[in-house]
Coordinates of N, CA, C and O in Angstrom, one line a residue:
X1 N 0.8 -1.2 0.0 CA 0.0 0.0 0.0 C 0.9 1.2 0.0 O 0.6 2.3 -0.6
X2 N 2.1 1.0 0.9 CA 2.7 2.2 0.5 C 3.5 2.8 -0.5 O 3.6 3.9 -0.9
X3 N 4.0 1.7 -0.8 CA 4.7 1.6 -2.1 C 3.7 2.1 -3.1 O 4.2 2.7 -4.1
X4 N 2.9 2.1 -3.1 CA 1.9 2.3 -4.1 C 1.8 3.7 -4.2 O 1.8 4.2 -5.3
X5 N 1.8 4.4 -3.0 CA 1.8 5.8 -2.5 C 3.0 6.3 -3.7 O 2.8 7.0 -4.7
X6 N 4.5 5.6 -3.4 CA 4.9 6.8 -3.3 C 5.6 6.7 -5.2 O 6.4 7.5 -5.7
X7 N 5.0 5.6 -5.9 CA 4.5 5.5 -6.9 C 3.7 6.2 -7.7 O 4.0 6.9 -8.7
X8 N 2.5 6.0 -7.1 CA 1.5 6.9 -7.7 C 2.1 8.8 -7.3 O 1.6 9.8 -7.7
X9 N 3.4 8.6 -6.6 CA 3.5 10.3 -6.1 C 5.1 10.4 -7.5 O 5.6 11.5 -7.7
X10 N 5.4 9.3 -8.2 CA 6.4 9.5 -9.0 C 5.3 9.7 -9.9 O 5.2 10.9 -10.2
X11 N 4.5 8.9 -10.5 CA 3.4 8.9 -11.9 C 3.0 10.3 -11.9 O 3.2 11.0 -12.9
X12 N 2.2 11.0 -10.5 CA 2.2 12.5 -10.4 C 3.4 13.4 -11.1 O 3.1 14.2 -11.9
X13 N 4.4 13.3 -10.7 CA 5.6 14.0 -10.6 C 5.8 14.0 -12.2 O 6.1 15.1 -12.7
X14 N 5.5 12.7 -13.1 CA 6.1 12.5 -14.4 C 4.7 13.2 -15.1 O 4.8 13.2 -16.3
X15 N 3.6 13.9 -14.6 CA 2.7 14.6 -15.5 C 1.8 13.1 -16.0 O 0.9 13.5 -16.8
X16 N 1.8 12.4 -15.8 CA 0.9 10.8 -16.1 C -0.4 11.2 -15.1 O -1.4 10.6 -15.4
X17 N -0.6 11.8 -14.2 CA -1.8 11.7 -13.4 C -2.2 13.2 -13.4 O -1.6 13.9 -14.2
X18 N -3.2 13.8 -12.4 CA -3.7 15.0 -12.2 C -3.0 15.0 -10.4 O -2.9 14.3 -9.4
X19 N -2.4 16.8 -11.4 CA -2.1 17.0 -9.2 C -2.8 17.3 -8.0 O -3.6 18.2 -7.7
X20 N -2.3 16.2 -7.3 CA -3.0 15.6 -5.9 C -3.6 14.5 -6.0 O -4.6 14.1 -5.3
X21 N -3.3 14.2 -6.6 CA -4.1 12.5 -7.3 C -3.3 11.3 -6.9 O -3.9 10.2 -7.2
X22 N -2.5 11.3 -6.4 CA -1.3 10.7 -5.3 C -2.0 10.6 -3.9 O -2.5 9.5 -3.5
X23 N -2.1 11.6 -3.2 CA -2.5 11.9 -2.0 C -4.2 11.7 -1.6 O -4.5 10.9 -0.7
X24 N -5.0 12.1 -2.0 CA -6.5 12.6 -1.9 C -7.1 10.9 -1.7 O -7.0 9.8 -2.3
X25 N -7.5 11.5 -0.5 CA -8.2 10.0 0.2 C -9.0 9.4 -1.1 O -9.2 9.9 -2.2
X26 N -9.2 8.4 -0.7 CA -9.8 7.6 -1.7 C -11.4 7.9 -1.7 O -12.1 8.1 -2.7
X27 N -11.6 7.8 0.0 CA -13.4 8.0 -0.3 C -13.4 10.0 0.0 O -14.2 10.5 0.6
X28 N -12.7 10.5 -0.4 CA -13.0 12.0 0.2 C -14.1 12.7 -1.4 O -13.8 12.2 -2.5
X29 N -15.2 13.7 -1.4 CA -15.2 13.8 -2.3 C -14.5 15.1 -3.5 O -15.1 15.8 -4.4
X30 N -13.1 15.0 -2.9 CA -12.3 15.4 -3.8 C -11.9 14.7 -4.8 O -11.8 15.0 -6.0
X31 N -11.7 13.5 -4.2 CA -11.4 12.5 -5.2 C -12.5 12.0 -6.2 O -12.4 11.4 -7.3
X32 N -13.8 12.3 -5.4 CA -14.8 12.2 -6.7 C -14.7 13.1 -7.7 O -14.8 12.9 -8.9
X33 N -14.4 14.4 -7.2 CA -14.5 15.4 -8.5 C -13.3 15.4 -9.1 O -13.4 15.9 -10.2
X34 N -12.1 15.0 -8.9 CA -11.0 14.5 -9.7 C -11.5 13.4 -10.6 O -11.4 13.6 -11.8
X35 N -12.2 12.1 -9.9 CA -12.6 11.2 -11.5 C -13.5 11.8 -12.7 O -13.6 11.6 -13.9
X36 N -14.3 12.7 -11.9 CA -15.4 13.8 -12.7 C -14.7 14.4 -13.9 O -15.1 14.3 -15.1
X37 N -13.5 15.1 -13.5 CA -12.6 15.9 -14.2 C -11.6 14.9 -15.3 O -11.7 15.2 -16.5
X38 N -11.0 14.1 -15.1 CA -10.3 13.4 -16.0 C -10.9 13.0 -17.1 O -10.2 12.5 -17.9
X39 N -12.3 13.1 -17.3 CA -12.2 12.9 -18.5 C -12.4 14.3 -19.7 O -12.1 14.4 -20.9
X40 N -12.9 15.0 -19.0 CA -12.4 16.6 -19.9 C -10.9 16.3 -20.1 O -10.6 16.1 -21.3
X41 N -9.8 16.2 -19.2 CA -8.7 15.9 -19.2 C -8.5 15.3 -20.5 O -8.4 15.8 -21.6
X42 N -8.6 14.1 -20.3 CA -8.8 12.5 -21.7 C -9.0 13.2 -22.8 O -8.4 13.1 -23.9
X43 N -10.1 14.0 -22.3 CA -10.2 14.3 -24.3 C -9.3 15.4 -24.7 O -8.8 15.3 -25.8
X44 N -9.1 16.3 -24.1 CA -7.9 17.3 -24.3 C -6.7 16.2 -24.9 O -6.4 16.0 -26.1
X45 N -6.2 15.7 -24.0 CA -5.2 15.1 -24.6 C -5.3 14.2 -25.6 O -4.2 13.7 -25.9
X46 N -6.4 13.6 -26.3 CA -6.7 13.1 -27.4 C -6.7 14.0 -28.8 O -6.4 13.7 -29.9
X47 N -7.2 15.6 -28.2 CA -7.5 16.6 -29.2 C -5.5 17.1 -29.7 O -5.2 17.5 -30.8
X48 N -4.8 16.9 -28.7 CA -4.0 17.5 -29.1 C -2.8 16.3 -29.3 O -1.6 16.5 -29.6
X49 N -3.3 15.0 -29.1 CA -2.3 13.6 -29.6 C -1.5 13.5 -28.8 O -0.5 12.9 -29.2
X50 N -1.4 13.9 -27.3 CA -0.7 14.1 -26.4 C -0.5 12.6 -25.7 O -1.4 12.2 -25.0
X51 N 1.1 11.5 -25.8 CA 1.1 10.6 -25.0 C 1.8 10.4 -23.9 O 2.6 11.2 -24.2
X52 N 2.0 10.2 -23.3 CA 3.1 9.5 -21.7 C 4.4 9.6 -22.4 O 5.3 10.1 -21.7
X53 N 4.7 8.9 -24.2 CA 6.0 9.0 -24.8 C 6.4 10.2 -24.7 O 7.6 10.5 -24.6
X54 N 5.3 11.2 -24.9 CA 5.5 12.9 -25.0 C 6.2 13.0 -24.1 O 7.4 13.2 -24.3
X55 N 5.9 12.9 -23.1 CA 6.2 14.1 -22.1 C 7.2 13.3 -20.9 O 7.7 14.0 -19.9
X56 N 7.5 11.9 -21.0 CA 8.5 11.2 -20.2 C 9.7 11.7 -20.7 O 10.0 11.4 -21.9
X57 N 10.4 12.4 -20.2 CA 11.7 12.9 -20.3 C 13.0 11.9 -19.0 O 12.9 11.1 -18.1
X58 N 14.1 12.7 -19.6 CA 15.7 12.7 -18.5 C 14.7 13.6 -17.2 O 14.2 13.2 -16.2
X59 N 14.6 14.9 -17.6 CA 14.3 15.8 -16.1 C 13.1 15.2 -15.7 O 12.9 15.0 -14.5
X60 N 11.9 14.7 -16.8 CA 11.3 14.3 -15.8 C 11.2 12.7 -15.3 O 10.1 12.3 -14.9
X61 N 11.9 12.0 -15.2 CA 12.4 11.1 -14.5 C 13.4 11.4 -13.5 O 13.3 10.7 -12.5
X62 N 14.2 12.2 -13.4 CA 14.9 12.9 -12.7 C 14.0 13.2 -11.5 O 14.2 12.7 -10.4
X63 N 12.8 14.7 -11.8 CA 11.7 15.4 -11.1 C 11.4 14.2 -10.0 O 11.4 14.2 -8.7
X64 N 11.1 13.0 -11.1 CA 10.5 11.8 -10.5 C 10.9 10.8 -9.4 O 10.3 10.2 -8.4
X65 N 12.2 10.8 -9.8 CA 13.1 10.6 -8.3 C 13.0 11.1 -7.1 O 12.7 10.4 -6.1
X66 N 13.3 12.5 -7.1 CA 13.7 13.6 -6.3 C 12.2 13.4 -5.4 O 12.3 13.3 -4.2
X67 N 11.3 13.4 -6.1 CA 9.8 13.3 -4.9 C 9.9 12.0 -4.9 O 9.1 12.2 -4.0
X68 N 10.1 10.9 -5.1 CA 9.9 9.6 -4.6 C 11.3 9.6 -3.1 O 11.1 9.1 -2.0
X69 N 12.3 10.1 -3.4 CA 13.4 10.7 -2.5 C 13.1 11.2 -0.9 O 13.4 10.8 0.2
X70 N 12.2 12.3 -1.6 CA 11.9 13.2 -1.0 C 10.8 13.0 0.0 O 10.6 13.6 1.1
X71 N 10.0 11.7 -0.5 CA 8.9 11.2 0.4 C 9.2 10.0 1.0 O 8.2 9.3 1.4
X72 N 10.3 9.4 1.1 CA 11.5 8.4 1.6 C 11.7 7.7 1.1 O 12.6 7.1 1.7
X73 N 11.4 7.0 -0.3 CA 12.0 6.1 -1.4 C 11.0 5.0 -1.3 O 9.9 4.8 -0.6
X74 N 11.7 4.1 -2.3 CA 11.1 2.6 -2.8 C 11.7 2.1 -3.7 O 11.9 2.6 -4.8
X75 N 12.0 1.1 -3.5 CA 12.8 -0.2 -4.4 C 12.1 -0.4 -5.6 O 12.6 -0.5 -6.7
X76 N 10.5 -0.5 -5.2 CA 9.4 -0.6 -6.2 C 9.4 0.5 -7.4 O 9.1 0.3 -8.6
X77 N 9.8 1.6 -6.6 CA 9.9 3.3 -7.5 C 11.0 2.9 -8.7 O 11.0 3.0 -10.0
X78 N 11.8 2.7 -7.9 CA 13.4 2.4 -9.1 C 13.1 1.3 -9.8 O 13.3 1.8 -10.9
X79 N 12.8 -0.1 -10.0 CA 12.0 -0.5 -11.0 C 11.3 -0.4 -12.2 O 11.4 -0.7 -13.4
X80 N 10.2 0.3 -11.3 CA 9.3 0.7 -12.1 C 9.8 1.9 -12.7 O 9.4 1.9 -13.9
X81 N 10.6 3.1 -12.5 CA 10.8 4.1 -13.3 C 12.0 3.6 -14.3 O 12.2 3.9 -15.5
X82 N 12.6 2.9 -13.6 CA 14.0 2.0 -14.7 C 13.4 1.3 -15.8 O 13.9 1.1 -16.9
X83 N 12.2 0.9 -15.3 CA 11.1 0.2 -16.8 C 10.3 1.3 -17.8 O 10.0 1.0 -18.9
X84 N 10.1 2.7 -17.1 CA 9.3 3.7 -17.7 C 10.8 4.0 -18.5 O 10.6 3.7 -19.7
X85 N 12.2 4.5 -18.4 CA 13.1 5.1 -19.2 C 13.0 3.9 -20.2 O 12.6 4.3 -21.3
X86 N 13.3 2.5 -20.1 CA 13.4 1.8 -21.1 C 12.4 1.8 -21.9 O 12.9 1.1 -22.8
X87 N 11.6 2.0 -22.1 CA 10.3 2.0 -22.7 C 10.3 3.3 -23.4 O 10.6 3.2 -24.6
X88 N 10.2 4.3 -23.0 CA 10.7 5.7 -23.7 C 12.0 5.8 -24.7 O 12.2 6.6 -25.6
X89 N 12.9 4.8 -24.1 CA 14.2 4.6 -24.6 C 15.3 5.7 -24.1 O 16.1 6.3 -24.9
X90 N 15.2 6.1 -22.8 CA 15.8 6.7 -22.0 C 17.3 6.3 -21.6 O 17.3 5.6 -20.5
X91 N 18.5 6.5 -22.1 CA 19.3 5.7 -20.9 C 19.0 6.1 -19.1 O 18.5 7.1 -18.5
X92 N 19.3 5.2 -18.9 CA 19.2 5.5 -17.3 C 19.3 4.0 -16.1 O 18.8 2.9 -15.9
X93 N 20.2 4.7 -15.5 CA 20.4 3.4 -14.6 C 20.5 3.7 -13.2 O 20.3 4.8 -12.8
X94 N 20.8 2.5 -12.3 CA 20.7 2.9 -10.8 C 21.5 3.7 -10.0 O 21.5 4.0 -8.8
X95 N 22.3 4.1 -10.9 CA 23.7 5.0 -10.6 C 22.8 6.5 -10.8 O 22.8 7.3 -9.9
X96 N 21.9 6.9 -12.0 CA 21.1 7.8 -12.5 C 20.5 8.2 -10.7 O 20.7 9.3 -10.2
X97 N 19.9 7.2 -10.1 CA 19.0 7.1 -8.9 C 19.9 8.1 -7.6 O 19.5 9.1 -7.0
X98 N 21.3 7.2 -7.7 CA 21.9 7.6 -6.5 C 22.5 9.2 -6.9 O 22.6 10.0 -6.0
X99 N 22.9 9.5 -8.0 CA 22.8 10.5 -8.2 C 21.9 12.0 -7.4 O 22.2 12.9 -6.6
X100 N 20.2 11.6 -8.2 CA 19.1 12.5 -7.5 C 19.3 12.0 -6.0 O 19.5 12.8 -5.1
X101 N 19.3 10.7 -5.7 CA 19.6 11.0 -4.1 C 20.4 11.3 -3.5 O 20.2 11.5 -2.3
X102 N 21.5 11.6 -4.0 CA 22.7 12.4 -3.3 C 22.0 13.6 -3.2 O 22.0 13.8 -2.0
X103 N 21.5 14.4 -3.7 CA 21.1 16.0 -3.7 C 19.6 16.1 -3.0 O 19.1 16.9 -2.2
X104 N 19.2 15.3 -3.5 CA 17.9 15.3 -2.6 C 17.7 15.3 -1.0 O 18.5 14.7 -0.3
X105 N 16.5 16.0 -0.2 CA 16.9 15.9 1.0 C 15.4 14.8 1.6 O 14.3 14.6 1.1
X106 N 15.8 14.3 2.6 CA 14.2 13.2 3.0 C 13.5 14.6 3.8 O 14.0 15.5 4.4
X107 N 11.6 14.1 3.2 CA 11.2 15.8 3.6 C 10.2 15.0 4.6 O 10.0 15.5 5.7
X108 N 9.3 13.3 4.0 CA 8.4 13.3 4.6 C 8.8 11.9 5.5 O 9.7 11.2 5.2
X109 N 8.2 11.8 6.4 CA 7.9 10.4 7.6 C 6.6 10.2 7.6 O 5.5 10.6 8.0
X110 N 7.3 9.4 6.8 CA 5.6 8.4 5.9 C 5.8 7.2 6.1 O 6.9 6.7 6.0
X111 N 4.4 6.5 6.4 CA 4.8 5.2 6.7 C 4.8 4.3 5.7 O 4.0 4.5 4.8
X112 N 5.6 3.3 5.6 CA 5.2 2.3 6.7 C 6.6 2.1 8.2 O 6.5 1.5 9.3
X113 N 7.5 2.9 7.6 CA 8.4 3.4 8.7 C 8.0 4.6 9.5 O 8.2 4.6 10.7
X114 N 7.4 5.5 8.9 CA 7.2 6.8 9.6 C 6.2 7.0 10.3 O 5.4 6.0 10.4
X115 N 5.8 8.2 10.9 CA 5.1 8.2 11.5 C 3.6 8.6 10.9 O 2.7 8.5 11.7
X116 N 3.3 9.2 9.4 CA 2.5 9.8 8.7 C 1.8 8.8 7.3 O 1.9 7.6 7.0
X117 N 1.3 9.4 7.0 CA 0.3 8.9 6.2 C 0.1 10.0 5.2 O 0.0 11.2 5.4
X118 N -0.2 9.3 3.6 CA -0.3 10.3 2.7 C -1.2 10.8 3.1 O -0.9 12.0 2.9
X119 N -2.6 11.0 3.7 CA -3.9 11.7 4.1 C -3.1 13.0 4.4 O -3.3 14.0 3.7
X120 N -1.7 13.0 5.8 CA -1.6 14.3 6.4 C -0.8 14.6 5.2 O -0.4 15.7 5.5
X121 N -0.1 14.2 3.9 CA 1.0 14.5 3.4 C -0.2 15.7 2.0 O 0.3 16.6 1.3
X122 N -1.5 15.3 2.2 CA -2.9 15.8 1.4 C -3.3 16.6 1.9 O -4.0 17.4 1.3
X123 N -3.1 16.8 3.5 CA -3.8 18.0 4.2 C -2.2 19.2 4.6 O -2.2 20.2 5.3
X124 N -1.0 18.6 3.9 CA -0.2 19.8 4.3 C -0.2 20.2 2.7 O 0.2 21.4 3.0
X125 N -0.3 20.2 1.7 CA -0.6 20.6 0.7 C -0.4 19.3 -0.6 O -1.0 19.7 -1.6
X126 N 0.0 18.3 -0.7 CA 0.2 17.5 -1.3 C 1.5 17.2 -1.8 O 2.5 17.5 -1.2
X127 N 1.6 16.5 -3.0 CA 2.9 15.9 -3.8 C 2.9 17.6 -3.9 O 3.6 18.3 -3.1
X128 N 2.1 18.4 -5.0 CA 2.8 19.5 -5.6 C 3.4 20.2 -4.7 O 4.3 20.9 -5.1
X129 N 3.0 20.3 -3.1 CA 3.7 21.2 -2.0 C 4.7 20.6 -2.1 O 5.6 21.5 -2.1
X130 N 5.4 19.5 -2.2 CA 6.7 18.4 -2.0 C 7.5 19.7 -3.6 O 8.4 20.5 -3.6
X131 N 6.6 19.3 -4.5 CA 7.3 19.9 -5.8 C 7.6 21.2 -5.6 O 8.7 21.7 -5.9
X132 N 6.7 22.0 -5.0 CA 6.7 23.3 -5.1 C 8.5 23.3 -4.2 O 9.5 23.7 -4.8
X133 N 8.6 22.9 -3.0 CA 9.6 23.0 -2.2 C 10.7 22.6 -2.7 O 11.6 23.4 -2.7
X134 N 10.9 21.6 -3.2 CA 12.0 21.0 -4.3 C 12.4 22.0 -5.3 O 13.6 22.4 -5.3
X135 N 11.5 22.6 -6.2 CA 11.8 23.8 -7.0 C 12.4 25.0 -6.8 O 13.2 25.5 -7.5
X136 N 11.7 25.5 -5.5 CA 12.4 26.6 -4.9 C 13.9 26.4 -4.3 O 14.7 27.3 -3.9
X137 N 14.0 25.1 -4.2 CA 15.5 25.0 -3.8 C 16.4 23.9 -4.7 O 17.1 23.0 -4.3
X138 N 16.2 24.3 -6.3 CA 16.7 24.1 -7.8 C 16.8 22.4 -7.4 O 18.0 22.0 -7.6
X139 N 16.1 21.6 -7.0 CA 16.3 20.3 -6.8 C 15.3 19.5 -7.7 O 15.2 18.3 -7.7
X140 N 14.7 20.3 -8.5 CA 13.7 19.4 -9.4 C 13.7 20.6 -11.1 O 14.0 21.8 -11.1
X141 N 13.6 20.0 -12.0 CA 13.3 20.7 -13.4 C 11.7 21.3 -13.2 O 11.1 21.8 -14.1

């Protein structure tokens, strides 16, 4: 389950989801009007041919790191983002990883070690508060 978290908070980070769509309780009805919204979303990006190949980049697998980093990591994360660069045809390897984690700083105590839960990581402003903070201190594209 947590892993999943901080997955779905790299898919955020890579522009693949809507922001706060990581965080927002499942039964809250934010989250209803986010499923409401995605599909205006859907079609936008249909109108303009827009795919996941588009817009997966180096920075943004990079970005992608840095908040999976940033909200304490996952083995699952590096995997799975090591299978999104090959797929795009990205080089990138686990050396790529330790890199963004060398610069990166740990922001959240989230469990299943910590003391938090993405709920309070949704009521302190979300993944984009994670982004916003990372940005302002040149740690993400």
């Amino acid at each position: 389950m947590y892993t999943a978290n901080t997955m779905s908070s790299a898919i955020e980070t890579l522009g693949l989801s809507l922001p706060y769509s990581s965080c927002t309780p499942a039964t809250s009805d934010e989250k209803t009007d986010e499923c409401l919204r995605i599909g205006a979303v859907m079609e936008q990006l249909l109108r303009l041919d827009l795919k996941p190949l588009d817009i997966v980049t180096r920075a943004a697998l990079e970005n992608a790191i840095a908040v999976v980093i940033a909200l304490g990591g996952s083995t699952n994360a590096v995997l799975h983002l090591l299978a999104i660069a090959q797929t795009a045809g990205i080089a990138f390897t686990i050396d790529d990883f330790q890199v963004v984690s060398d610069r990166t700083p740990y922001l959240a105590d989230l469990k299943p070690s910590g003391r938090f839960v993405m709920e309070d990581l949704h009521e302190a402003g979300g993944v984009p508060a994670v982004q916003k903070l990372l940005l302002q201190h040149d740690l993400i594209d």
